[in-house]
Short mmCIF file of C-alpha atoms in Angstrom, two decimals:
data_model
loop_
_atom_site.label_atom_id
_atom_site.label_comp_id
_atom_site.label_asym_id
_atom_site.label_seq_id
_atom_site.Cartn_x
_atom_site.Cartn_y
_atom_site.Cartn_z
CA MET O 393 4.95 21.37 -6.00
CA SER O 394 4.87 21.31 -9.75
CA GLU O 395 3.64 23.84 -12.24
CA THR O 396 -0.12 23.90 -12.55
CA ALA O 397 -2.31 25.77 -14.99
CA PRO O 398 -5.11 27.69 -13.27
CA ALA O 399 -8.33 25.74 -13.09
CA ALA O 400 -11.76 27.24 -13.58
CA ASP O 401 -13.05 28.93 -10.44
CA PRO O 402 -16.71 28.01 -9.88
CA ALA O 403 -16.94 30.55 -7.04
CA VAL O 404 -16.70 33.43 -9.49
CA ALA O 405 -20.09 33.82 -11.12
CA ALA O 406 -20.41 35.58 -14.44
CA PRO O 407 -21.79 39.09 -13.83
CA SER O 408 -25.19 39.97 -15.30
CA HIS O 409 -23.64 43.03 -16.96
CA PRO O 410 -20.16 43.63 -18.38
CA LEU O 411 -17.77 44.02 -15.48
CA ARG O 412 -16.48 47.60 -15.31
CA ALA O 413 -12.74 47.66 -14.73
CA VAL O 414 -10.45 50.64 -14.31
CA VAL O 415 -6.83 49.91 -15.24
CA LEU O 416 -4.33 52.16 -13.50
CA ALA O 417 -1.13 52.93 -15.41
CA GLY O 418 1.42 55.68 -15.83
CA GLY O 419 2.36 57.42 -12.60
CA LEU O 420 5.39 59.63 -12.04
CA THR O 421 8.22 57.13 -11.75
CA PHE O 422 11.16 56.10 -13.92
CA GLU O 423 8.95 53.26 -15.17
CA ARG O 424 6.06 55.41 -16.45
CA GLU O 425 6.40 54.44 -20.12
CA VAL O 426 6.64 50.72 -19.33
CA SER O 427 3.57 51.06 -17.12
CA LEU O 428 1.57 52.79 -19.86
CA SER O 429 2.49 49.96 -22.23
CA SER O 430 1.31 47.41 -19.67
CA GLY O 431 -1.90 49.30 -19.00
CA THR O 432 -2.75 49.69 -22.67
CA GLN O 433 -2.19 45.98 -23.23
CA VAL O 434 -4.35 45.07 -20.22
CA VAL O 435 -7.24 47.24 -21.46
CA GLU O 436 -7.07 45.58 -24.88
CA GLU O 437 -7.01 42.11 -23.34
CA LEU O 438 -9.88 42.82 -20.96
CA THR O 439 -11.98 44.35 -23.77
CA ARG O 440 -11.45 41.21 -25.84
CA ALA O 441 -12.56 39.20 -22.80
CA GLY O 442 -15.86 41.12 -22.71
CA LEU O 443 -15.18 43.64 -19.93
CA ASP O 444 -15.80 47.37 -19.96
CA ALA O 445 -12.22 48.48 -19.33
CA GLU O 446 -10.90 52.04 -19.01
CA LEU O 447 -7.29 53.24 -18.68
CA ARG O 448 -6.69 55.85 -15.96
CA ASP O 449 -3.56 57.54 -14.60
CA ALA O 450 -2.81 57.75 -10.89
CA ASP O 451 -3.28 61.50 -10.57
CA ALA O 452 -5.45 64.03 -8.75
CA GLU O 453 -8.46 63.10 -10.89
CA LEU O 454 -8.39 59.42 -9.97
CA LEU O 455 -10.28 59.40 -6.65
CA PRO O 456 -13.01 61.87 -7.72
CA GLY O 457 -13.45 59.87 -10.91
CA LEU O 458 -13.80 56.57 -9.05
CA ALA O 459 -16.27 58.18 -6.65
CA ALA O 460 -18.38 59.60 -9.48
CA VAL O 461 -18.35 56.45 -11.62
CA PRO O 462 -17.39 53.49 -9.41
CA ALA O 463 -15.55 50.55 -10.91
CA ASP O 464 -16.46 46.97 -10.07
CA ALA O 465 -12.73 46.46 -9.50
CA VAL O 466 -9.42 48.13 -10.30
CA PHE O 467 -6.42 46.52 -11.94
CA ILE O 468 -3.08 48.09 -11.00
CA ALA O 469 -0.65 48.12 -13.92
CA LEU O 470 1.57 50.75 -12.32
CA HIS O 471 5.24 49.90 -11.97
CA GLY O 472 7.78 51.49 -9.66
CA ALA O 473 6.95 53.04 -6.31
CA THR O 474 3.47 54.26 -7.26
CA GLY O 475 2.17 50.80 -8.01
CA GLU O 476 4.34 48.60 -5.85
CA ASP O 477 5.25 50.22 -2.52
CA GLY O 478 1.74 49.83 -1.08
CA ALA O 479 0.86 53.53 -0.80
CA LEU O 480 -1.70 53.63 -3.61
CA ARG O 481 -3.27 50.40 -2.41
CA ALA O 482 -3.60 51.86 1.08
CA VAL O 483 -5.49 54.83 -0.39
CA LEU O 484 -7.74 52.51 -2.42
CA ASP O 485 -8.46 50.63 0.82
CA LEU O 486 -9.42 53.91 2.50
CA ALA O 487 -11.75 54.67 -0.40
CA GLY O 488 -13.27 51.19 -0.31
CA VAL O 489 -12.23 50.47 -3.90
CA PRO O 490 -11.58 46.77 -4.62
CA TYR O 491 -8.45 45.99 -6.60
CA VAL O 492 -6.54 43.03 -7.95
CA GLY O 493 -3.23 42.36 -6.27
CA SER O 494 -1.41 42.17 -2.98
CA PRO O 495 -2.44 44.20 0.08
CA ALA O 496 -0.56 47.34 1.03
CA ALA O 497 1.49 45.84 3.86
CA ALA O 498 2.69 42.93 1.72
CA CYS O 499 3.63 45.33 -1.08
CA ARG O 500 5.70 47.44 1.28
CA LEU O 501 7.61 44.34 2.32
CA ALA O 502 8.15 43.05 -1.21
CA TRP O 503 9.19 46.53 -2.42
CA ASP O 504 12.08 46.54 0.07
CA LYS O 505 14.35 43.94 -1.55
CA PRO O 506 16.64 43.38 1.45
CA ALA O 507 13.64 42.99 3.78
CA ALA O 508 11.96 40.58 1.37
CA LYS O 509 15.16 38.54 1.11
CA SER O 510 15.36 38.35 4.92
CA VAL O 511 11.79 37.08 5.16
CA VAL O 512 12.10 34.45 2.45
CA ARG O 513 15.47 33.27 3.80
CA SER O 514 13.85 32.85 7.22
CA ALA O 515 11.19 30.75 5.47
CA GLY O 516 13.91 28.42 4.19
CA VAL O 517 14.36 29.83 0.69
CA THR O 518 17.90 30.05 -0.71
CA THR O 519 18.98 33.55 -1.76
CA PRO O 520 22.43 35.06 -2.49
CA ASP O 521 24.19 36.80 0.40
CA TRP O 522 23.84 40.58 0.37
CA VAL O 523 24.58 43.85 2.13
CA ALA O 524 22.26 46.87 1.94
CA LEU O 525 23.46 50.30 3.08
CA PRO O 526 22.21 53.89 2.70
CA HIS O 527 24.25 56.59 1.03
CA SER O 528 24.90 58.23 4.40
CA THR O 529 26.92 55.22 5.61
CA PHE O 530 29.44 55.60 2.82
CA ARG O 531 29.65 59.34 3.41
CA GLU O 532 30.12 59.07 7.17
CA LEU O 533 32.39 56.02 7.40
CA GLY O 534 34.35 56.45 4.20
CA ALA O 535 33.32 54.82 0.93
CA GLY O 536 36.67 53.13 0.33
CA ALA O 537 36.75 51.31 3.66
CA VAL O 538 33.13 50.16 3.41
CA LEU O 539 33.52 48.94 -0.18
CA ASP O 540 36.66 47.01 0.78
CA LEU O 541 34.70 45.22 3.51
CA MET O 542 31.90 44.39 1.05
CA VAL O 543 34.30 42.82 -1.41
CA ALA O 544 36.06 40.89 1.36
CA ARG O 545 32.71 39.55 2.61
CA LEU O 546 30.89 38.86 -0.65
CA GLY O 547 33.71 38.39 -3.15
CA LEU O 548 33.57 39.18 -6.86
CA PRO O 549 31.62 39.41 -9.13
CA LEU O 550 28.87 41.40 -7.44
CA MET O 551 25.42 42.60 -8.43
CA VAL O 552 24.75 46.22 -7.49
CA LYS O 553 21.09 47.27 -7.46
CA PRO O 554 18.76 49.78 -5.78
CA ALA O 555 17.22 48.39 -2.60
CA SER O 556 13.81 49.11 -4.14
CA GLY O 557 12.58 49.56 -7.68
CA GLY O 558 11.85 47.56 -10.78
CA SER O 559 12.68 47.09 -14.45
CA ALA O 560 16.30 46.45 -13.41
CA LEU O 561 16.91 50.20 -13.32
CA GLY O 562 20.38 50.88 -11.90
CA VAL O 563 21.31 47.20 -11.83
CA GLN O 564 24.92 46.43 -12.76
CA LYS O 565 27.25 43.45 -12.58
CA VAL O 566 30.67 44.39 -11.19
CA SER O 567 33.58 42.05 -11.89
CA ARG O 568 36.49 44.36 -11.02
CA VAL O 569 36.93 46.12 -7.70
CA GLU O 570 37.92 49.35 -9.43
CA ASP O 571 34.52 49.47 -11.15
CA LEU O 572 32.55 49.24 -7.90
CA PRO O 573 32.60 52.95 -6.88
CA ALA O 574 31.16 54.10 -10.22
CA ALA O 575 28.48 51.40 -10.08
CA MET O 576 27.48 52.55 -6.61
CA VAL O 577 27.25 56.20 -7.69
CA SER O 578 25.09 55.22 -10.66
CA CYS O 579 22.83 53.12 -8.46
CA PHE O 580 22.30 55.92 -5.93
CA ALA O 581 20.62 57.89 -8.71
CA TYR O 582 17.61 55.58 -8.25
CA GLY O 583 17.38 55.57 -4.47
CA ASP O 584 19.08 56.34 -1.20
CA THR O 585 19.90 52.71 -0.36
CA VAL O 586 21.93 50.27 -2.45
CA MET O 587 21.91 46.50 -2.16
CA VAL O 588 25.13 44.72 -3.08
CA GLU O 589 24.57 41.03 -3.71
CA ARG O 590 26.87 38.10 -4.37
CA TYR O 591 26.67 37.25 -8.08
CA VAL O 592 25.36 33.77 -8.80
CA GLU O 593 26.14 32.20 -12.16
CA GLY O 594 23.34 30.24 -13.77
CA VAL O 595 20.10 30.27 -15.72
CA GLU O 596 17.71 33.10 -14.87
CA LEU O 597 14.02 32.25 -14.57
CA ALA O 598 10.87 34.34 -14.28
CA LEU O 599 8.31 32.47 -12.18
CA ALA O 600 4.73 33.72 -12.42
CA VAL O 601 2.19 32.84 -9.74
CA VAL O 602 -1.58 33.34 -9.91
CA ASP O 603 -4.36 32.68 -7.43
CA LEU O 604 -7.84 32.39 -8.91
CA GLY O 605 -9.46 31.20 -5.72
CA ASP O 606 -7.90 27.80 -5.13
CA GLY O 607 -4.61 29.03 -3.71
CA PRO O 608 -1.47 30.28 -5.46
CA GLN O 609 -0.26 28.19 -8.38
CA ALA O 610 2.91 28.52 -10.43
CA LEU O 611 2.71 28.92 -14.19
CA PRO O 612 5.39 27.50 -16.52
CA ALA O 613 8.79 29.08 -15.90
CA VAL O 614 10.18 31.51 -18.47
CA GLU O 615 13.92 31.25 -19.12
CA ILE O 616 15.74 34.53 -19.71
CA GLU O 617 18.81 34.56 -21.95
CA PRO O 618 20.28 38.08 -22.28
CA ALA O 619 23.01 38.47 -24.89
CA SER O 620 25.08 40.53 -22.44
CA GLY O 621 24.80 37.93 -19.70
CA VAL O 622 23.06 40.41 -17.40
CA PHE O 623 19.32 41.08 -17.53
CA ASP O 624 19.53 44.84 -16.99
CA TYR O 625 17.20 47.61 -18.18
CA THR O 626 18.74 47.71 -21.67
CA SER O 627 18.44 43.93 -22.05
CA ARG O 628 14.80 44.04 -20.97
CA TYR O 629 13.56 46.75 -23.29
CA THR O 630 15.81 46.69 -26.36
CA PRO O 631 14.43 44.32 -29.01
CA GLY O 632 16.77 41.49 -29.90
CA LEU O 633 19.05 41.73 -26.85
CA THR O 634 17.32 38.97 -24.89
CA GLU O 635 15.86 35.60 -25.86
CA TYR O 636 13.03 34.08 -23.84
CA HIS O 637 12.27 30.39 -23.64
CA SER O 638 8.87 29.33 -22.41
CA PRO O 639 8.74 26.80 -20.99
CA ALA O 640 12.29 27.01 -19.66
CA ARG O 641 14.99 24.63 -20.89
CA VAL O 642 15.64 23.06 -17.50
CA SER O 643 14.93 19.60 -16.10
CA ASP O 644 11.54 18.62 -14.75
CA GLU O 645 13.09 18.35 -11.29
CA VAL O 646 14.35 21.94 -11.45
CA VAL O 647 10.98 23.07 -12.83
CA GLY O 648 9.28 21.57 -9.79
CA ARG O 649 11.71 23.15 -7.33
CA ALA O 650 11.43 26.54 -9.02
CA ALA O 651 7.62 26.40 -8.97
CA ALA O 652 7.63 25.45 -5.28
CA LEU O 653 10.02 28.32 -4.51
CA ALA O 654 7.81 30.87 -6.28
CA VAL O 655 4.70 29.74 -4.39
CA GLN O 656 6.64 29.69 -1.11
CA VAL O 657 7.84 33.26 -1.71
CA HIS O 658 4.30 34.38 -2.61
CA GLU O 659 2.93 32.91 0.62
CA ALA O 660 5.81 33.95 2.90
CA LEU O 661 5.44 37.59 1.90
CA GLY O 662 1.64 37.54 2.16
CA LEU O 663 1.08 38.31 -1.53
CA ALA O 664 -2.25 37.91 -3.31
CA ASP O 665 -3.67 37.27 -6.78
CA LEU O 666 -0.50 37.48 -8.89
CA SER O 667 3.23 37.90 -8.57
CA ARG O 668 6.43 37.20 -10.49
CA THR O 669 9.52 35.88 -8.76
CA ASP O 670 12.95 36.20 -10.37
CA ALA O 671 15.37 33.39 -9.62
CA ILE O 672 18.70 31.90 -10.71
CA VAL O 673 19.32 28.19 -11.22
CA THR O 674 22.96 27.21 -10.63
CA PRO O 675 24.66 24.50 -12.72
CA ASP O 676 24.05 21.98 -9.91
CA GLY O 677 20.30 22.70 -10.04
CA GLU O 678 19.94 24.83 -6.91
CA VAL O 679 17.33 27.59 -7.24
CA HIS O 680 18.18 30.99 -5.70
CA PHE O 681 15.57 33.68 -5.04
CA LEU O 682 16.52 37.15 -6.32
CA GLU O 683 13.43 39.35 -5.93
CA VAL O 684 9.68 39.42 -6.37
CA ASN O 685 7.45 41.79 -8.32
CA VAL O 686 3.89 42.48 -7.15
CA SER O 687 2.99 44.37 -10.35
CA PRO O 688 4.69 42.40 -13.13
CA GLY O 689 4.97 43.80 -16.63
CA LEU O 690 2.04 42.91 -18.90
CA THR O 691 3.16 44.15 -22.29
CA GLU O 692 3.24 41.89 -25.35
CA THR O 693 6.87 41.06 -24.60
CA SER O 694 6.63 40.73 -20.81
CA MET O 695 7.32 37.47 -19.00
CA PHE O 696 4.05 37.11 -17.10
CA PRO O 697 2.00 36.97 -20.33
CA MET O 698 4.53 34.46 -21.74
CA ALA O 699 3.90 32.21 -18.75
CA VAL O 700 0.12 32.53 -19.12
CA GLU O 701 0.38 31.59 -22.79
CA ALA O 702 2.65 28.63 -21.99
CA ALA O 703 -0.02 27.42 -19.57
CA GLY O 704 -2.52 27.39 -22.44
CA HIS O 705 -4.56 30.39 -21.34
CA GLU O 706 -5.51 33.78 -22.74
CA LEU O 707 -4.10 36.67 -20.70
CA GLY O 708 -7.38 38.58 -20.87
CA ASP O 709 -9.32 35.63 -19.48
CA VAL O 710 -6.97 35.24 -16.52
CA LEU O 711 -7.01 38.96 -15.72
CA ALA O 712 -10.80 39.08 -16.11
CA ARG O 713 -11.19 36.22 -13.64
CA LEU O 714 -8.95 38.00 -11.14
CA LEU O 715 -11.07 41.15 -11.47
CA ALA O 716 -14.34 39.22 -11.24
CA ARG O 717 -13.16 37.48 -8.09
CA ARG O 718 -12.22 40.78 -6.42
CA ALA O 719 -15.51 42.35 -7.46
CA GLU O 720 -17.42 39.36 -6.04
CA ILE O 721 -15.53 39.51 -2.74
CA ALA O 722 -16.32 43.22 -2.44
CA ARG O 723 -20.06 42.73 -2.92
#
C-alpha cells in the first residue's frame, strides 16, 4: 500500500446548520499543557472550517454540560491517560455522546505499549524485542540480577520507556550498563511498569493514518531528526532541537512499506478515524514499529498536521469531515 491523500466522502452530507463540536482538552495528566495547545489549535481550525466549536476540559462539569447543550460530536484532544486509555471514551459511550476516534477497548490496548507490540507482532509487523516488568519485580527479585538479565538478552544500547504514556515522557536511551539503574528509577516516576526495548538505529518516522469513510489511509510520512539523536520530551517541545522533513527523505519503496505498516497497525489494533504510528527505518530499509498514538498532537508544530499539509489538505477540513461523519453515524 502506498500513501494516499484522503478522498472526498460523499456519504457525509453537509449539515443544514453549523455542526456543533465540543473539543476536549486539558485533563489532569503530565501532558495537560500539550493537550491544551492541541485543543486550542483544533478549535481554531474547526472554526475556520465553519463549525461551531467549543473547548471544554474533562472535569466534573463536562457530562452535565453535554447533557444540557448536546454536541453533534466530540473531538478528543486529550493526551495521556485521560484521553488515550479508553476510560473517557467508555463514559462517553455510556452517555450516548458520539466522538471522533478509536473505541474504548482499542484505546486500552494501544495505551499498553507491550500489549500493542505483542498484537502487531502477531499480525506480522516487525518491532524491536522488549521486556516489560513492574516495579515490584525489581524489588522482590533484586534489581541488579534482573537488569543483568535484560542486558544479556537485549544488548546495548537500550530504550527505557514507561509501558504507557505519551509525549516521550520518561523515555531515555541507555548506552552504558552503569546508567541503566538511574534510567529505570526516572522512568518509574511516570508509571509502575517499565518497558525496556532493544535500540534500533535508523531514521524515525511519524506515520499518520485517517479514515474518512473509505477505510484507513496513510498520509505522507514525516521524518524526525532530533539534534540529540533521541526524540525525547525535550526534543519534542524545545524549539530548534528537532528538524522535521515532510515528506520524509526516504525511498519510494520505504515510503510504501511504512504506509502499509501504519495501516496494518491501525487495523490490527482495531483503531478508528485517526492514529499516528511511530516507526524506525533501519539502514537496510526495514521498518520497525515502535508505538501508536490514538490521540496524536495537533498543535502547529505537531506531526499529524504536518502530514495533513503534505497531503495537500487543510487540517480543519479533515477534522471537520471526521466530526461530520461521526455525527451522521449517530443520527
